[in-house]
């Protein structure tokens, strides 16, 4: 890798962002509520970035994120409660179980080339079905919470007295998911997915297997959701059918769309900005004017949809390109000054 090419404005901005995220809890000594808020923001950033693989690149309006997250949470929680299996293992198993469910749903839907609207309805219905199933399945779920044991070792049971460890775990996962997004985006699979999102019939004529490509994207997306579901259960200390939340699935899709479908960092950026703003509004206005923060949140989404239909990522990209041009011109100017002197 060329060192000069690496230290460009885009990568410098990313490194600065990661650096700030690393030191914020340490410098400002954030309280427990603030740490939970920042951890929640990272959770949505991960899920929105995972959704970008199936929704942004493949062009499938998937609304089943909460189904995979909830299944991962229940798998991890059940393994810990019944057999004392550490969540570090449980979350991987949860991711695999979520992937299996996604394949059972995705194989016939993609095989019959179900259109985007019907795929969206089918994936949304999956969340409702899973919630009803676990509400009636008393051995694993049921209408009451199933609390996770703390255990003797916090790192074994993934149950901490404060939220800071969860924050850093989520931050690491977010970086990994963004790298996965970047790898897919510039791989053969990524080019196939982007082409399928534009015109599936035309791409199939060129020999691309649309079902196989979409299933791969769905598998990666659902696995990430399932893994994060295991940490989600550990953060809250229990599992409950309410984890299968259709509104959460819709919000994740909205963040992916607002961030910029197919853009690597757009959905994560949208999640960081929008979820932070939402939580601040809810904390400051929720007790006085219940529901007002939802109206403000909706207005912001409408404005973005009207004036930046491709999402906020292209706007950021243009800003980065301008900064890169300025950086290059500044470097050339300095070199010219050195030569003239």
XYZ file of C-alpha atoms in Angstrom:
341
model
C 0.000 0.000 0.000
C 1.238 3.454 -0.942
C 1.640 5.479 2.261
C 0.982 8.750 0.433
C -2.289 7.418 -0.975
C -3.331 6.127 2.431
C -2.999 9.494 4.157
C -5.633 11.266 2.086
C -8.453 13.419 3.532
C -10.952 10.537 3.426
C -8.813 8.108 5.428
C -7.585 10.829 7.763
C -11.201 11.755 8.513
C -12.019 8.110 9.252
C -8.991 7.717 11.525
C -9.872 10.918 13.365
C -13.453 9.675 13.809
C -12.293 6.347 15.235
C -9.790 8.135 17.471
C -12.470 10.454 18.832
C -14.791 7.502 19.458
C -12.011 5.752 21.392
C -11.187 8.628 23.724
C -14.589 10.300 24.292
C -15.637 8.025 27.198
C -12.219 8.394 28.834
C -11.821 12.163 28.475
C -15.344 13.239 29.381
C -15.911 10.467 31.928
C -19.401 9.824 30.596
C -22.083 8.683 33.015
C -23.988 5.431 32.683
C -26.897 6.965 30.751
C -24.540 8.646 28.283
C -22.581 5.419 27.821
C -25.808 3.504 27.166
C -26.822 6.184 24.660
C -23.498 5.993 22.797
C -23.629 2.187 22.828
C -27.148 2.320 21.375
C -25.939 4.676 18.642
C -23.179 2.219 17.714
C -25.712 -0.632 17.736
C -27.852 1.154 15.155
C -24.755 2.085 13.137
C -23.780 -1.600 12.950
C -27.267 -2.735 11.967
C -27.659 0.028 9.365
C -24.262 -0.864 7.881
C -25.233 -4.541 7.798
C -28.543 -3.618 6.138
C -26.569 -1.723 3.504
C -25.283 -5.048 2.157
C -28.733 -6.446 1.350
C -30.651 -3.191 1.009
C -28.148 -0.689 -0.318
C -26.091 -2.903 -2.603
C -28.571 -5.629 -3.583
C -31.536 -3.249 -3.667
C -33.780 -5.419 -1.460
C -35.977 -3.521 0.998
C -35.412 -5.893 3.906
C -37.465 -5.232 7.066
C -36.446 -8.296 9.061
C -33.432 -6.964 10.973
C -35.265 -7.248 14.300
C -36.148 -10.884 13.546
C -32.481 -11.819 13.164
C -31.401 -9.629 16.076
C -34.080 -11.099 18.351
C -33.261 -14.659 17.321
C -29.580 -14.034 18.026
C -30.495 -12.573 21.415
C -32.670 -15.551 22.386
C -30.087 -18.062 21.160
C -27.303 -16.410 23.156
C -29.499 -15.953 26.224
C -30.845 -19.501 26.195
C -27.375 -21.034 25.834
C -26.153 -18.998 28.810
C -29.196 -19.609 31.018
C -29.571 -23.336 30.386
C -26.054 -24.583 29.689
C -23.820 -21.755 30.941
C -22.294 -21.320 27.483
C -20.477 -18.000 27.271
C -22.097 -15.338 25.050
C -18.809 -15.107 23.129
C -19.711 -18.528 21.723
C -23.454 -17.968 21.950
C -23.427 -14.892 19.745
C -21.623 -16.785 16.958
C -24.156 -19.603 17.219
C -26.900 -16.976 17.296
C -25.520 -15.470 14.112
C -25.518 -18.875 12.428
C -29.086 -19.609 13.572
C -30.198 -16.215 12.242
C -28.457 -16.990 8.948
C -30.244 -20.343 8.735
C -33.606 -18.621 9.213
C -32.696 -16.035 6.574
C -31.772 -18.773 4.100
C -35.068 -20.586 4.707
C -36.926 -17.373 3.912
C -34.634 -15.992 1.221
C -34.218 -19.136 -0.876
C -37.848 -19.347 -2.062
C -38.322 -15.558 -2.228
C -35.238 -14.997 -4.378
C -35.834 -18.222 -6.293
C -39.260 -17.040 -7.409
C -37.882 -13.520 -7.989
C -40.348 -11.875 -5.646
C -40.494 -8.139 -6.321
C -39.139 -5.592 -3.846
C -42.537 -4.636 -2.379
C -43.539 -8.227 -1.691
C -40.104 -8.996 -0.300
C -40.454 -6.034 2.081
C -43.875 -7.242 3.247
C -42.648 -10.822 3.665
C -39.589 -9.793 5.676
C -41.690 -7.485 7.845
C -44.163 -10.302 8.503
C -41.271 -12.492 9.656
C -40.683 -10.156 12.616
C -44.332 -10.450 13.693
C -44.287 -14.237 13.314
C -41.114 -14.559 15.398
C -42.534 -12.328 18.132
C -45.720 -14.414 18.325
C -43.745 -17.669 18.310
C -41.465 -16.668 21.176
C -44.365 -15.160 23.108
C -46.052 -18.601 23.150
C -42.836 -20.646 23.532
C -42.620 -20.598 27.330
C -39.587 -22.894 27.571
C -37.422 -20.306 25.820
C -39.472 -17.116 25.697
C -42.886 -16.356 27.092
C -44.570 -13.096 28.102
C -42.113 -12.399 30.929
C -38.426 -11.538 30.786
C -35.822 -14.282 31.006
C -32.927 -12.761 32.939
C -29.328 -13.635 32.121
C -27.136 -14.791 35.033
C -24.250 -12.534 36.017
C -21.855 -15.371 36.868
C -18.503 -15.164 38.608
C -16.586 -13.704 35.659
C -18.045 -10.638 33.866
C -16.003 -11.371 30.742
C -17.268 -14.961 30.600
C -20.932 -14.076 31.045
C -20.539 -10.736 29.220
C -22.380 -9.029 32.076
C -20.683 -5.857 33.304
C -21.560 -3.330 35.992
C -21.160 -0.431 33.556
C -21.692 0.127 29.838
C -18.154 1.118 28.841
C -17.016 -2.430 27.893
C -20.127 -2.827 25.730
C -19.346 0.489 24.048
C -15.859 -0.624 23.020
C -17.108 -4.052 21.924
C -19.683 -2.345 19.714
C -17.063 0.061 18.362
C -14.801 -2.834 17.343
C -17.707 -4.623 15.655
C -18.677 -1.433 13.797
C -15.152 -1.066 12.403
C -15.180 -4.730 11.321
C -18.605 -4.382 9.669
C -17.479 -1.255 7.796
C -14.401 -3.129 6.569
C -16.659 -5.988 5.447
C -18.818 -3.437 3.608
C -15.750 -2.051 1.880
C -14.479 -5.504 0.952
C -17.854 -6.522 -0.506
C -18.340 -3.196 -2.304
C -15.154 -3.628 -4.362
C -15.380 -7.392 -4.811
C -16.985 -9.384 -7.615
C -19.977 -9.978 -5.332
C -20.334 -6.248 -4.707
C -20.337 -5.368 -8.393
C -22.902 -8.103 -9.017
C -25.146 -6.851 -6.206
C -24.997 -3.241 -7.381
C -25.834 -4.316 -10.917
C -28.707 -6.499 -9.690
C -30.075 -3.568 -7.738
C -30.240 -1.555 -10.962
C -31.573 -4.120 -13.460
C -31.815 -7.766 -12.413
C -33.030 -9.132 -15.752
C -30.251 -7.457 -17.738
C -27.568 -8.710 -15.345
C -28.843 -12.292 -15.481
C -28.472 -12.214 -19.261
C -24.754 -11.643 -18.647
C -24.575 -14.857 -16.620
C -24.865 -13.556 -13.042
C -26.804 -15.858 -10.702
C -29.114 -13.396 -8.962
C -30.394 -15.889 -6.389
C -26.901 -16.916 -5.294
C -25.647 -13.322 -5.054
C -28.651 -12.153 -3.040
C -28.457 -15.147 -0.709
C -24.805 -14.372 0.016
C -25.694 -10.767 0.852
C -28.614 -11.911 3.011
C -26.409 -14.433 4.832
C -23.791 -11.821 5.759
C -26.440 -9.305 6.821
C -28.424 -11.765 8.964
C -25.276 -13.185 10.576
C -24.178 -9.710 11.698
C -27.656 -8.998 13.085
C -27.656 -12.295 14.979
C -24.229 -11.654 16.503
C -25.221 -8.151 17.585
C -28.417 -9.614 19.056
C -26.310 -11.624 21.486
C -24.598 -8.471 22.743
C -27.957 -6.682 22.787
C -29.280 -9.302 25.229
C -26.161 -8.994 27.397
C -26.471 -5.204 27.575
C -30.055 -5.307 28.827
C -29.546 -8.435 30.911
C -32.614 -10.307 29.695
C -34.434 -11.609 26.630
C -38.051 -10.871 25.751
C -40.250 -11.223 22.653
C -40.411 -7.417 22.518
C -36.935 -7.617 20.951
C -38.765 -8.593 17.745
C -39.731 -4.989 17.072
C -41.080 -4.061 13.625
C -40.473 -0.345 14.236
C -36.792 -1.084 14.852
C -36.545 -2.927 11.532
C -38.172 -0.007 9.746
C -35.861 2.509 11.408
C -32.779 0.533 10.394
C -33.967 0.517 6.774
C -34.682 4.260 6.961
C -31.182 4.930 8.290
C -29.718 2.887 5.448
C -31.722 4.832 2.872
C -31.060 8.256 4.412
C -27.361 7.468 4.759
C -27.057 6.552 1.096
C -27.815 3.150 -0.376
C -24.665 1.368 -1.478
C -22.290 3.879 0.108
C -19.888 2.276 2.564
C -19.969 4.778 5.419
C -23.292 6.518 4.720
C -25.671 4.332 6.784
C -23.331 4.367 9.795
C -22.998 8.147 9.575
C -26.784 8.529 9.324
C -27.243 6.296 12.368
C -24.716 8.239 14.429
C -26.308 11.595 13.570
C -29.994 10.643 13.538
C -30.106 8.273 16.508
C -28.042 10.668 18.633
C -30.373 13.515 17.698
C -33.414 11.347 18.371
C -32.235 10.342 21.833
C -31.294 13.912 22.766
C -34.752 15.087 21.685
C -36.425 12.292 23.587
C -34.454 13.082 26.727
C -35.085 16.836 26.548
C -38.655 16.928 25.210
C -40.099 13.524 25.956
C -41.251 14.264 29.488
C -42.775 17.634 28.570
C -44.287 16.962 25.145
C -44.526 13.231 24.700
C -44.028 12.200 21.104
C -42.769 15.582 19.875
C -39.303 14.181 19.247
C -40.885 11.670 16.853
C -42.463 14.506 14.869
C -39.147 16.373 14.662
C -37.409 13.139 13.639
C -40.006 12.594 10.898
C -39.584 16.157 9.590
C -35.822 15.661 9.291
C -36.359 12.436 7.353
C -38.798 14.154 4.970
C -36.395 17.055 4.364
C -33.554 14.655 3.577
C -35.805 12.661 1.248
C -36.858 15.811 -0.639
C -33.544 17.635 -0.938
C -31.022 14.792 -0.785
C -32.819 11.758 -2.265
C -29.613 9.746 -2.687
C -28.894 10.165 1.017
C -26.356 12.198 2.938
C -23.358 10.145 1.798
C -23.031 11.872 -1.621
C -23.074 15.232 0.159
C -20.259 14.090 2.433
C -18.404 12.627 -0.559
C -18.488 15.990 -2.321
C -17.142 17.663 0.801
C -14.326 15.127 1.024
C -13.437 15.596 -2.659
C -13.246 19.361 -2.167
C -11.033 18.845 0.873
C -8.885 16.414 -1.114
C -8.504 18.934 -3.950
C -7.565 21.636 -1.467
C -5.111 19.256 0.212
C -3.424 18.431 -3.127
C -3.212 22.083 -4.166
C -1.824 23.050 -0.775
C 0.824 20.320 -1.000
C 1.824 21.383 -4.515
C 2.030 25.016 -3.411
C 4.360 24.131 -0.564
C 6.571 22.071 -2.874
C 6.751 24.989 -5.322
C 7.705 27.374 -2.502
C 10.465 25.019 -1.353
C 11.888 24.673 -4.888
C 11.803 28.444 -5.497
C 13.614 29.121 -2.235
